[in-house]
Short mmCIF file of N, CA and C in Angstrom, two decimals:
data_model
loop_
_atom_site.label_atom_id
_atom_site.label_comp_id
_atom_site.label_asym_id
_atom_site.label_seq_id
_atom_site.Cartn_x
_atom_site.Cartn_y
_atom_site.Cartn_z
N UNK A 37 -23.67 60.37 53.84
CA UNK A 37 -23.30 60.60 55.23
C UNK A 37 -23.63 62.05 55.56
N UNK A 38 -24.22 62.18 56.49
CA UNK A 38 -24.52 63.63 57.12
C UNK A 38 -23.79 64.52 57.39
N UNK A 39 -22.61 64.03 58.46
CA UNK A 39 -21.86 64.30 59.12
C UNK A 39 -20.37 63.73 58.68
N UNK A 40 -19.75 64.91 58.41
CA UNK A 40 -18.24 64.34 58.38
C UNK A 40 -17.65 62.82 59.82
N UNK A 41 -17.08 61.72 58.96
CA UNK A 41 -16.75 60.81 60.06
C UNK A 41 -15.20 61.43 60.87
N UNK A 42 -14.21 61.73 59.68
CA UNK A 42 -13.19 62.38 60.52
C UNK A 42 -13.50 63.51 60.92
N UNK A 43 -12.66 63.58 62.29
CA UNK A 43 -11.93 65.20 62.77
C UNK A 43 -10.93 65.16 63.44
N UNK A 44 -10.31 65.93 64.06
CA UNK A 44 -8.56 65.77 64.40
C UNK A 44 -9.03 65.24 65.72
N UNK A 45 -9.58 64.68 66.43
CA UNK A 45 -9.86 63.70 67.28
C UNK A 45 -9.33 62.71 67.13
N UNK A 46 -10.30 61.75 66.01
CA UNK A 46 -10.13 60.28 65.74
C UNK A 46 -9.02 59.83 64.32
N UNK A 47 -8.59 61.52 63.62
CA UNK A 47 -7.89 61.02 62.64
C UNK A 47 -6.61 60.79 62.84
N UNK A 48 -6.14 59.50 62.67
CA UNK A 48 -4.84 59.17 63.02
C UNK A 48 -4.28 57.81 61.82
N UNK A 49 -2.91 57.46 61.48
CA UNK A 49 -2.93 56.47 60.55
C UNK A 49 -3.70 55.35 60.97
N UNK A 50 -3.78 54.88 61.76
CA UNK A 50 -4.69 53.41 61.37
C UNK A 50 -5.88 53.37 61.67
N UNK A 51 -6.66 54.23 60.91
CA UNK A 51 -7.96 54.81 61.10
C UNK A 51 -8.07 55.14 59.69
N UNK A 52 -7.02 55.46 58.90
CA UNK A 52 -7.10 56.35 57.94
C UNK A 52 -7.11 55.28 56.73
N UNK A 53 -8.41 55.62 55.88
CA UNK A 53 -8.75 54.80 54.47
C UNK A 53 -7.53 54.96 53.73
N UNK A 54 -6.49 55.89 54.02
CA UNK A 54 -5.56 55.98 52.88
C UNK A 54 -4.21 55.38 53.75
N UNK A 55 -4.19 55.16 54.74
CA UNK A 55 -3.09 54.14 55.15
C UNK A 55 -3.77 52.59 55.11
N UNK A 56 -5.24 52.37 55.25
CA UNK A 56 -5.02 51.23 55.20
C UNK A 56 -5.06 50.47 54.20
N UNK A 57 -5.49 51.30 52.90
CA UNK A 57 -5.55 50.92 51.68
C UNK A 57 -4.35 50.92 51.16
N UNK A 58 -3.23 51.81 51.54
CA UNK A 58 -1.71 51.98 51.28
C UNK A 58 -1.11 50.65 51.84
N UNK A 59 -1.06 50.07 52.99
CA UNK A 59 -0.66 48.95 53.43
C UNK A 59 -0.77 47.88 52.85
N UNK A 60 -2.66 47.63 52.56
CA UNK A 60 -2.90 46.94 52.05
C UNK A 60 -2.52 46.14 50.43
N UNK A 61 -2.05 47.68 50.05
CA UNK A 61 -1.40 47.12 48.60
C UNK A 61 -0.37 47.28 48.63
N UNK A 62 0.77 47.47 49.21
CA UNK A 62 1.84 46.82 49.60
C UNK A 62 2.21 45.68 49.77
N UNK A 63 1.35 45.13 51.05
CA UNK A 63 1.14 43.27 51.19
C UNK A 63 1.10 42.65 50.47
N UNK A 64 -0.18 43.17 49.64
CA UNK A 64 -0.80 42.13 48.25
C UNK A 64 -0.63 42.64 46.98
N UNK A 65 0.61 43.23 46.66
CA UNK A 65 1.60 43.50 45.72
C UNK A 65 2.82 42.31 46.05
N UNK A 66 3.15 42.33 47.08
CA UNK A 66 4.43 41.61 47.81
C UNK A 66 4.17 39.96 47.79
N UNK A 67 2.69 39.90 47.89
CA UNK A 67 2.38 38.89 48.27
C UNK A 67 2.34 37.76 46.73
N UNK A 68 1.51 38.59 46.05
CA UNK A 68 1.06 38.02 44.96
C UNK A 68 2.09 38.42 43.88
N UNK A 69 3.11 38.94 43.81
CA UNK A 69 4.32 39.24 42.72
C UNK A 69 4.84 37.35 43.46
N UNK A 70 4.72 37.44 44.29
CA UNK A 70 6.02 36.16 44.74
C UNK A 70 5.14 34.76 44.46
N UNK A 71 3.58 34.66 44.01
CA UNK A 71 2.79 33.69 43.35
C UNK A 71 3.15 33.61 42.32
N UNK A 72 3.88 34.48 41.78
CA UNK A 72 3.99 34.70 39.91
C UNK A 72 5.65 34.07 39.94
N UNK A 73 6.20 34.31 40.89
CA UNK A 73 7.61 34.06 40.83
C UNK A 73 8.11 33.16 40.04
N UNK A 74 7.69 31.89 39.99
CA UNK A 74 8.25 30.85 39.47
C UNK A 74 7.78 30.77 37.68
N UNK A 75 7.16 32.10 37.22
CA UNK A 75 5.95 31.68 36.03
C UNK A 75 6.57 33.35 35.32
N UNK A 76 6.40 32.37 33.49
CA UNK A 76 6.89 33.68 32.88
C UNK A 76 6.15 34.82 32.80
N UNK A 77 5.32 34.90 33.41
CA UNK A 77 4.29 35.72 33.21
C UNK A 77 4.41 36.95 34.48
N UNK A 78 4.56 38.14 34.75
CA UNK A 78 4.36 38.33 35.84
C UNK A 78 2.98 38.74 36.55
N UNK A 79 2.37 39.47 37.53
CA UNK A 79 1.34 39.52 38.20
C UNK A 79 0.92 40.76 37.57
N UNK A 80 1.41 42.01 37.00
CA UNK A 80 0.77 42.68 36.36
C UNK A 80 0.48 42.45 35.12
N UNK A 81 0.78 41.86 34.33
CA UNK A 81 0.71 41.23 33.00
C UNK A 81 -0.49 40.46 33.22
N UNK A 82 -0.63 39.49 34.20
CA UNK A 82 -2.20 38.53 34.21
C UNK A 82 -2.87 39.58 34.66
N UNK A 83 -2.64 41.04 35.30
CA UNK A 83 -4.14 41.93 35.74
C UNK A 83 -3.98 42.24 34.23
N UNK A 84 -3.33 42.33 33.30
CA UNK A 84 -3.62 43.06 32.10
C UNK A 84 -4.90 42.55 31.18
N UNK A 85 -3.89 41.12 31.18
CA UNK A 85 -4.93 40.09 30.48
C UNK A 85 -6.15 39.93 31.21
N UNK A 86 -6.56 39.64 32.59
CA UNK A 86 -7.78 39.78 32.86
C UNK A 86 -8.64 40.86 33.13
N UNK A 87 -7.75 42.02 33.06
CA UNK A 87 -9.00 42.97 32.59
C UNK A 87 -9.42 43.35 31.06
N UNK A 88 -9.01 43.35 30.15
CA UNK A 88 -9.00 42.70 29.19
C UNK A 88 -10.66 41.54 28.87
N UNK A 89 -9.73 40.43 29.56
CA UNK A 89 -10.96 39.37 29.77
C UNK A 89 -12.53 39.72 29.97
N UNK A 90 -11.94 40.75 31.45
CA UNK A 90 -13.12 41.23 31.73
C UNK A 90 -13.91 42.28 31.89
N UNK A 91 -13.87 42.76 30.31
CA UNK A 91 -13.82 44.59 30.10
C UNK A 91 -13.54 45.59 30.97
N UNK A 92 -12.94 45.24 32.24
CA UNK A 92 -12.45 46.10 32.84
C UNK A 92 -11.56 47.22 31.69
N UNK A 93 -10.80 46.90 31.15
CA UNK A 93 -10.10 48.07 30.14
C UNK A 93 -9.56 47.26 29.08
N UNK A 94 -9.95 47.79 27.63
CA UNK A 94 -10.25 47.24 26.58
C UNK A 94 -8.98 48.00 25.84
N UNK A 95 -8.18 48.94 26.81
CA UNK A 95 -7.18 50.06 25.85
C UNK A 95 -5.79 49.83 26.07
N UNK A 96 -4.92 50.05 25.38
CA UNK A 96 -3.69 50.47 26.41
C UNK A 96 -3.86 51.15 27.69
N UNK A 97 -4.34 52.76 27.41
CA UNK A 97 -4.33 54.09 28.03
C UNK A 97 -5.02 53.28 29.41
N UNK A 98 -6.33 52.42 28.91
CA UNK A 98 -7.32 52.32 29.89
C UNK A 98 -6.87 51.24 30.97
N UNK A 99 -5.74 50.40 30.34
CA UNK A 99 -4.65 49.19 31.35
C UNK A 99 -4.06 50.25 32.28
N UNK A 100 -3.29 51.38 31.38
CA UNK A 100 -2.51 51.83 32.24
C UNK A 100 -3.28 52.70 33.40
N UNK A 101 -4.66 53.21 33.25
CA UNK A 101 -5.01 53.66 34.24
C UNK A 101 -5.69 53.49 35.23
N UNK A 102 -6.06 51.86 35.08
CA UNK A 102 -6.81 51.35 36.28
C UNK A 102 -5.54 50.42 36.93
N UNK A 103 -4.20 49.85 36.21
CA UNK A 103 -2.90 49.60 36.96
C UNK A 103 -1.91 50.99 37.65
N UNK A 104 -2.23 52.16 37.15
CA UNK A 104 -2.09 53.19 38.39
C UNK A 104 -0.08 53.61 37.04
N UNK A 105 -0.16 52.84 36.17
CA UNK A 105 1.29 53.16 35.44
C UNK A 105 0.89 54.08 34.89
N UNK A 106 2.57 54.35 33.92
CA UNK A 106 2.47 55.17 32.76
C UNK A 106 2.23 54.94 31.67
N UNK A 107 1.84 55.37 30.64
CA UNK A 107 1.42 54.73 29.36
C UNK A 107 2.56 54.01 28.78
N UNK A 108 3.71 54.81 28.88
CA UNK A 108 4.64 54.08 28.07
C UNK A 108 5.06 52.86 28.73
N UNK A 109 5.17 52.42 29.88
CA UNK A 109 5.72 51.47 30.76
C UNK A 109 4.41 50.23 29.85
N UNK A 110 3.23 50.65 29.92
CA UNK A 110 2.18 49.90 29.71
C UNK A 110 1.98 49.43 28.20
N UNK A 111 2.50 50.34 27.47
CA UNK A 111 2.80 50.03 25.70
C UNK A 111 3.65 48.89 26.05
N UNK A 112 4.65 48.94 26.29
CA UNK A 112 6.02 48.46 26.55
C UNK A 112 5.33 46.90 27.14
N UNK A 113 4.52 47.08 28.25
CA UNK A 113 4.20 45.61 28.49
C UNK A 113 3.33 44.64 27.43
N UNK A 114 1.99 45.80 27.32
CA UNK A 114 1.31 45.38 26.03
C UNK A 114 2.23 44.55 25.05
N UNK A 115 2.95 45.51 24.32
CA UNK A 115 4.28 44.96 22.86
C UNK A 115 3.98 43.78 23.50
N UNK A 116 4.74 43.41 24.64
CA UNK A 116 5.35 41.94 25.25
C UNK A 116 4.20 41.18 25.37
N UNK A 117 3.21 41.48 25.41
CA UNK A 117 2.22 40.37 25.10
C UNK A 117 1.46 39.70 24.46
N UNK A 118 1.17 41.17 23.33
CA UNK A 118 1.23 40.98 21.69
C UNK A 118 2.40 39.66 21.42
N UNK A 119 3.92 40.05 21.44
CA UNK A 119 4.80 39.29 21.15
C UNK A 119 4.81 38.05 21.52
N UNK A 120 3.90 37.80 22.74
CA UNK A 120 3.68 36.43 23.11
C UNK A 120 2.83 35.62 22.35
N UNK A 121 1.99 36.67 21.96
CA UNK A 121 0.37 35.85 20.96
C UNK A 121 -0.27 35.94 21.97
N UNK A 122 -0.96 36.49 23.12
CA UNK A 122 -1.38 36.35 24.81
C UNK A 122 -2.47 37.70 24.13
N UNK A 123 -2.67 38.70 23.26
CA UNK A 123 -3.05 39.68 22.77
C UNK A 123 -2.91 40.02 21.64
N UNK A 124 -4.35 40.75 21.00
CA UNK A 124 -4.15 41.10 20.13
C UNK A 124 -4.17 42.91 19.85
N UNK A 125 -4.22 43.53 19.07
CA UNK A 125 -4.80 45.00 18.78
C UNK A 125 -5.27 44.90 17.63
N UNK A 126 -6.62 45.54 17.66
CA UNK A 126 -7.39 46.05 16.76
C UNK A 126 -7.68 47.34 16.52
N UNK A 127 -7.80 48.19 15.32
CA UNK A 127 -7.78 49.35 15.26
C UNK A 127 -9.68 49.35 15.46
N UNK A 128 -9.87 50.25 15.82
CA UNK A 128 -11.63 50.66 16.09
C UNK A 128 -12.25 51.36 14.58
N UNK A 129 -13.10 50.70 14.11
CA UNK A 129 -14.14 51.18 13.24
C UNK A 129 -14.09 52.46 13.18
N UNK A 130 -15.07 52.82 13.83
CA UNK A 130 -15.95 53.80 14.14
C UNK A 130 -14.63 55.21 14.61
N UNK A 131 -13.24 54.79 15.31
CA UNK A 131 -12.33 56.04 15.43
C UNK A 131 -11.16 55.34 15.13
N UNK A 132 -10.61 55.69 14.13
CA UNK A 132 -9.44 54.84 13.92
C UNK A 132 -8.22 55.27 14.75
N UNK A 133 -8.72 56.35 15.49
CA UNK A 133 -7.17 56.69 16.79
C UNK A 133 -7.31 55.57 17.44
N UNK A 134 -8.44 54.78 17.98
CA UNK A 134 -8.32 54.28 19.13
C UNK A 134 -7.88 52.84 18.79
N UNK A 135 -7.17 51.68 19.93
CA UNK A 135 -6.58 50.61 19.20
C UNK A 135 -7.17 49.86 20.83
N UNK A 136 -8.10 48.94 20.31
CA UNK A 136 -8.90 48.24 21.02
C UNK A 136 -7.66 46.85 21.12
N UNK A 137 -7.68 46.35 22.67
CA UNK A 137 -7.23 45.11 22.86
C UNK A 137 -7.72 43.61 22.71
N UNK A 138 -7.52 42.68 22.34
CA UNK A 138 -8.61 41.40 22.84
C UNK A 138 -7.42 40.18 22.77
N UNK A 139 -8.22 39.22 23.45
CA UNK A 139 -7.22 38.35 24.09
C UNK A 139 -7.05 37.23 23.31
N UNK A 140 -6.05 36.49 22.67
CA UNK A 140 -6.04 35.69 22.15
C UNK A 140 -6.61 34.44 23.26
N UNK A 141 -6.91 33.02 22.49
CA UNK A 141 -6.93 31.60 22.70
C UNK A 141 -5.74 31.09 23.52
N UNK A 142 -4.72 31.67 22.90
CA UNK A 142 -3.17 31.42 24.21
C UNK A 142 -3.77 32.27 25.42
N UNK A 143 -4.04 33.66 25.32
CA UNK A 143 -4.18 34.45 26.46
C UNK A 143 -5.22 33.99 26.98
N UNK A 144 -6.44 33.44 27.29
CA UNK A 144 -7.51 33.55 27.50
C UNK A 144 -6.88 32.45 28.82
N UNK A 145 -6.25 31.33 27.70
CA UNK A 145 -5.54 29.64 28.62
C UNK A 145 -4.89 30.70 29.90
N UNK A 146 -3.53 31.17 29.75
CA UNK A 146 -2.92 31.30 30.65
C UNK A 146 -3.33 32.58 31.16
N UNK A 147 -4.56 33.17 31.32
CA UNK A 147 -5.06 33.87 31.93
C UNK A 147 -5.92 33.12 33.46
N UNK A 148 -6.30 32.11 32.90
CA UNK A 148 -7.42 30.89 33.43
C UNK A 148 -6.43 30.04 34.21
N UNK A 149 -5.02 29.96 33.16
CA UNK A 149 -4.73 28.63 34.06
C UNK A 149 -4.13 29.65 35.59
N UNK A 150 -3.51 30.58 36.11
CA UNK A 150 -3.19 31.28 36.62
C UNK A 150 -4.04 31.69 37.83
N UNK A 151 -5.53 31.89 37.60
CA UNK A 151 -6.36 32.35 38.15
C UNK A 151 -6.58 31.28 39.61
N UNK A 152 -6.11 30.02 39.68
CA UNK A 152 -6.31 29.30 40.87
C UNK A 152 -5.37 29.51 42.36
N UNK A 153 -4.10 30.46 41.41
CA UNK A 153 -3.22 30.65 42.06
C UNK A 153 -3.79 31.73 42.89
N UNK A 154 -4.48 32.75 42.19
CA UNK A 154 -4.73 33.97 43.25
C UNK A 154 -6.09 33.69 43.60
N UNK A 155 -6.80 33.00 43.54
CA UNK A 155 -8.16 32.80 44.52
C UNK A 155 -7.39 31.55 45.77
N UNK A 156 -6.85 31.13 45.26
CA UNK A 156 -5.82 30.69 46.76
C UNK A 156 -5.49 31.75 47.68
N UNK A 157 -4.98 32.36 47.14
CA UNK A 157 -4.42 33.44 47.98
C UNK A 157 -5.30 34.24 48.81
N UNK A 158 -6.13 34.50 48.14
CA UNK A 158 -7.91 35.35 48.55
C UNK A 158 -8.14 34.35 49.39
N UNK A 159 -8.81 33.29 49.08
CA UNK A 159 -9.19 32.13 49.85
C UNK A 159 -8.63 32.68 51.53
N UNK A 160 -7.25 32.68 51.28
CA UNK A 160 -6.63 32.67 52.43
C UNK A 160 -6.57 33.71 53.40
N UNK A 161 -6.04 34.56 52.52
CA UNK A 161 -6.72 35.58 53.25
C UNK A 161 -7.84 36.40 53.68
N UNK A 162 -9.08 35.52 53.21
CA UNK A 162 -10.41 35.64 54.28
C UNK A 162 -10.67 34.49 54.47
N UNK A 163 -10.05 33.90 54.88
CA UNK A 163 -10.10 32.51 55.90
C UNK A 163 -10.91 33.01 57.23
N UNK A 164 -10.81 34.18 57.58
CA UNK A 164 -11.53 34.04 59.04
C UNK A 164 -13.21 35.29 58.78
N UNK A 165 -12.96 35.36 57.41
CA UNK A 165 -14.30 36.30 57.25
C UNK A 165 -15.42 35.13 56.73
N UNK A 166 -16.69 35.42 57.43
CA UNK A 166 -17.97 34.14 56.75
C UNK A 166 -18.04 35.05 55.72
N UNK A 167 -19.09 34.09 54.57
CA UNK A 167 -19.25 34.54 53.28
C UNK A 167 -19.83 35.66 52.91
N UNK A 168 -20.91 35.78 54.02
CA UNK A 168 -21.62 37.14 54.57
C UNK A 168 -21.00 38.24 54.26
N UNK A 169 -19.67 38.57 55.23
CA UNK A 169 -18.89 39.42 55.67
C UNK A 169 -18.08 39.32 54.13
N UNK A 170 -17.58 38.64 53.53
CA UNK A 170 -16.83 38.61 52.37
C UNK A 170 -17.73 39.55 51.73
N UNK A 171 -18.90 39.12 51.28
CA UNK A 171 -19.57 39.58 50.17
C UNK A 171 -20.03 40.75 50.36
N UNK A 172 -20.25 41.30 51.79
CA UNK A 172 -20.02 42.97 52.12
C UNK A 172 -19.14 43.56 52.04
N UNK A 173 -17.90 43.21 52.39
CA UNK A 173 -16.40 43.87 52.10
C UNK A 173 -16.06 44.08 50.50
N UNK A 174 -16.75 43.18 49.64
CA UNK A 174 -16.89 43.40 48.61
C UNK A 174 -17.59 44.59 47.98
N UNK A 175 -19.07 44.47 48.45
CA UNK A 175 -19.66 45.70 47.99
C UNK A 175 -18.86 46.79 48.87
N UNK A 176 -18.76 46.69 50.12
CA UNK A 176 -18.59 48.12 50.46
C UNK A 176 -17.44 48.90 49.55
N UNK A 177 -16.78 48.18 49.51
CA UNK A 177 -15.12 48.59 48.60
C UNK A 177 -15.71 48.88 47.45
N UNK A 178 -16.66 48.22 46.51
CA UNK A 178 -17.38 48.63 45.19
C UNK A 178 -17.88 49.82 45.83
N UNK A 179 -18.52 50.18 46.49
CA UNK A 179 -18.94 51.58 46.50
C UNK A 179 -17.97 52.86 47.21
N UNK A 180 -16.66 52.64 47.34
CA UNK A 180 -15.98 53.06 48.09
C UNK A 180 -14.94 53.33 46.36
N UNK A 181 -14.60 52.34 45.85
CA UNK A 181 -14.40 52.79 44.23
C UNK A 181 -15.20 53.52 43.63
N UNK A 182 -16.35 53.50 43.71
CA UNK A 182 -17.25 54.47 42.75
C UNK A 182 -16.94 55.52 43.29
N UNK A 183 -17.10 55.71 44.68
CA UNK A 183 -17.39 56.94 45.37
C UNK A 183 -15.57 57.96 45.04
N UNK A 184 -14.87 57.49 44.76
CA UNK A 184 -13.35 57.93 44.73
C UNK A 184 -13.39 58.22 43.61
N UNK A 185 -14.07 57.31 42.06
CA UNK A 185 -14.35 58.02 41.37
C UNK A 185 -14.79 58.63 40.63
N UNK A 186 -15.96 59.10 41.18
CA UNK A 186 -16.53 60.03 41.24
C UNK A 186 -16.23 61.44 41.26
N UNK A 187 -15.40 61.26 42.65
CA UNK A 187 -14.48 62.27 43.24
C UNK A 187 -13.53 63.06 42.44
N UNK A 188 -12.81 61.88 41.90
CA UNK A 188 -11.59 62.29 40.70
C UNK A 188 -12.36 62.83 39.64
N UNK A 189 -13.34 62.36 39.21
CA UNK A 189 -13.47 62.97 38.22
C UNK A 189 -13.88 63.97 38.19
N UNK A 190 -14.62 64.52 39.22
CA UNK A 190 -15.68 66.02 39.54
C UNK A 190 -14.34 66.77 40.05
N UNK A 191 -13.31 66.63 40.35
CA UNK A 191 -11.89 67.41 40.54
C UNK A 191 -11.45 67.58 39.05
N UNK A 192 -11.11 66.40 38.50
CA UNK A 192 -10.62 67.02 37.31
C UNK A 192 -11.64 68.08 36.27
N UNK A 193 -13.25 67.71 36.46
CA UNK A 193 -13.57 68.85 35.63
C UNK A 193 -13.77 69.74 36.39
N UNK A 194 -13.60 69.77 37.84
CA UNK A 194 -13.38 71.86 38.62
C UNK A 194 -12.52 72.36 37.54
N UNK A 195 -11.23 71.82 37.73
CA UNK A 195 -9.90 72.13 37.17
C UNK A 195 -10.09 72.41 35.74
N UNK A 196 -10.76 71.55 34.86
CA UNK A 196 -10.93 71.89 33.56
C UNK A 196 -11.83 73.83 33.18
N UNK A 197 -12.76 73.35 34.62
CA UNK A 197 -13.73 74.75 34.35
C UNK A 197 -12.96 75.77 34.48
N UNK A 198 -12.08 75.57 35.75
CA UNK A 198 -11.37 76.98 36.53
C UNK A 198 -10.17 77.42 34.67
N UNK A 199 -9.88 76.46 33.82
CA UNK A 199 -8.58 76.57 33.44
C UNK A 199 -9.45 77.33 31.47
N UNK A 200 -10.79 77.06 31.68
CA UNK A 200 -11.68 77.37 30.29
C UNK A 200 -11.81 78.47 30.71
#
């Protein structure tokens, strides 16, 4: 972009990427905890297992930081899913600090069986977008994640430089 899009003109909350993305996961926190309601499993526990599934994050550290927790909250869930048989841990070859996740044959099932529940939900809520428009809202948001972090990360190493 050339040109900055905000300025104290047009910037106001419902304009603003960080209220509507704030709203937005509010809703569909609210929305989709109450899909899980009836099931022992809750809705962050199946993002665990399916990222997991889907190398989204292969770590504890790396669950807890694309679910936005703390590590320990995220050990703590991990244990509980280990304890289910839903997960396993493996220590890593090559660094034995690191303790790689993978999903058991139980986890993989009730990862899958689960998954109809929240493409319902999706379903529904782009009920009025064509597939077109879906599959752009998709990318744009993929590049709207990269672009954030990106961001974070070229902040955290200012900070690293300013602090060496």
């Amino acid at each position: 972009m050339s040109r900055p899009f905000y300025h104290f003109e047009n910037f106001e909350a419902r304009n603003s990427l960080g209220y509507l993305n704030k709203r937005l996961f509010t809703l569909i926190s609210q929305a989709v905890e109450e899909i899980f309601a009836d099931q022992e499993l809750s809705f962050v526990q199946w993002v665990a297992l399916v990222s997991v599934r889907d190398d989204v994050a292969d770590t504890c550290a790396g669950i807890a930081r694309h679910l936005g927790h703390d590590s320990g909250a995220t050990t703590r869930m991990i244990d509980q899913l280990e304890r289910r048989g839903l997960l396993t841990r493996n220590r890593c070859k090559t660094d034995r600090r690191v303790v790689r996740l993978g999903l058991t044959a139980q986890g993989r099932a009730v990862a899958k069986a689960m998954t109809p529940r929240v493409m319902t939900f999706w379903n529904a809520v782009l009920k009025d977008f064509s597939h077109a428009e879906t599959t752009q809202l998709i990318a744009l948001l993929t590049r709207l994640l990269a672009s954030m972090e990106r961001e974070v990360a070229d902040q955290k190493n200012g900070e690293q430089e300013e602090t060496a």
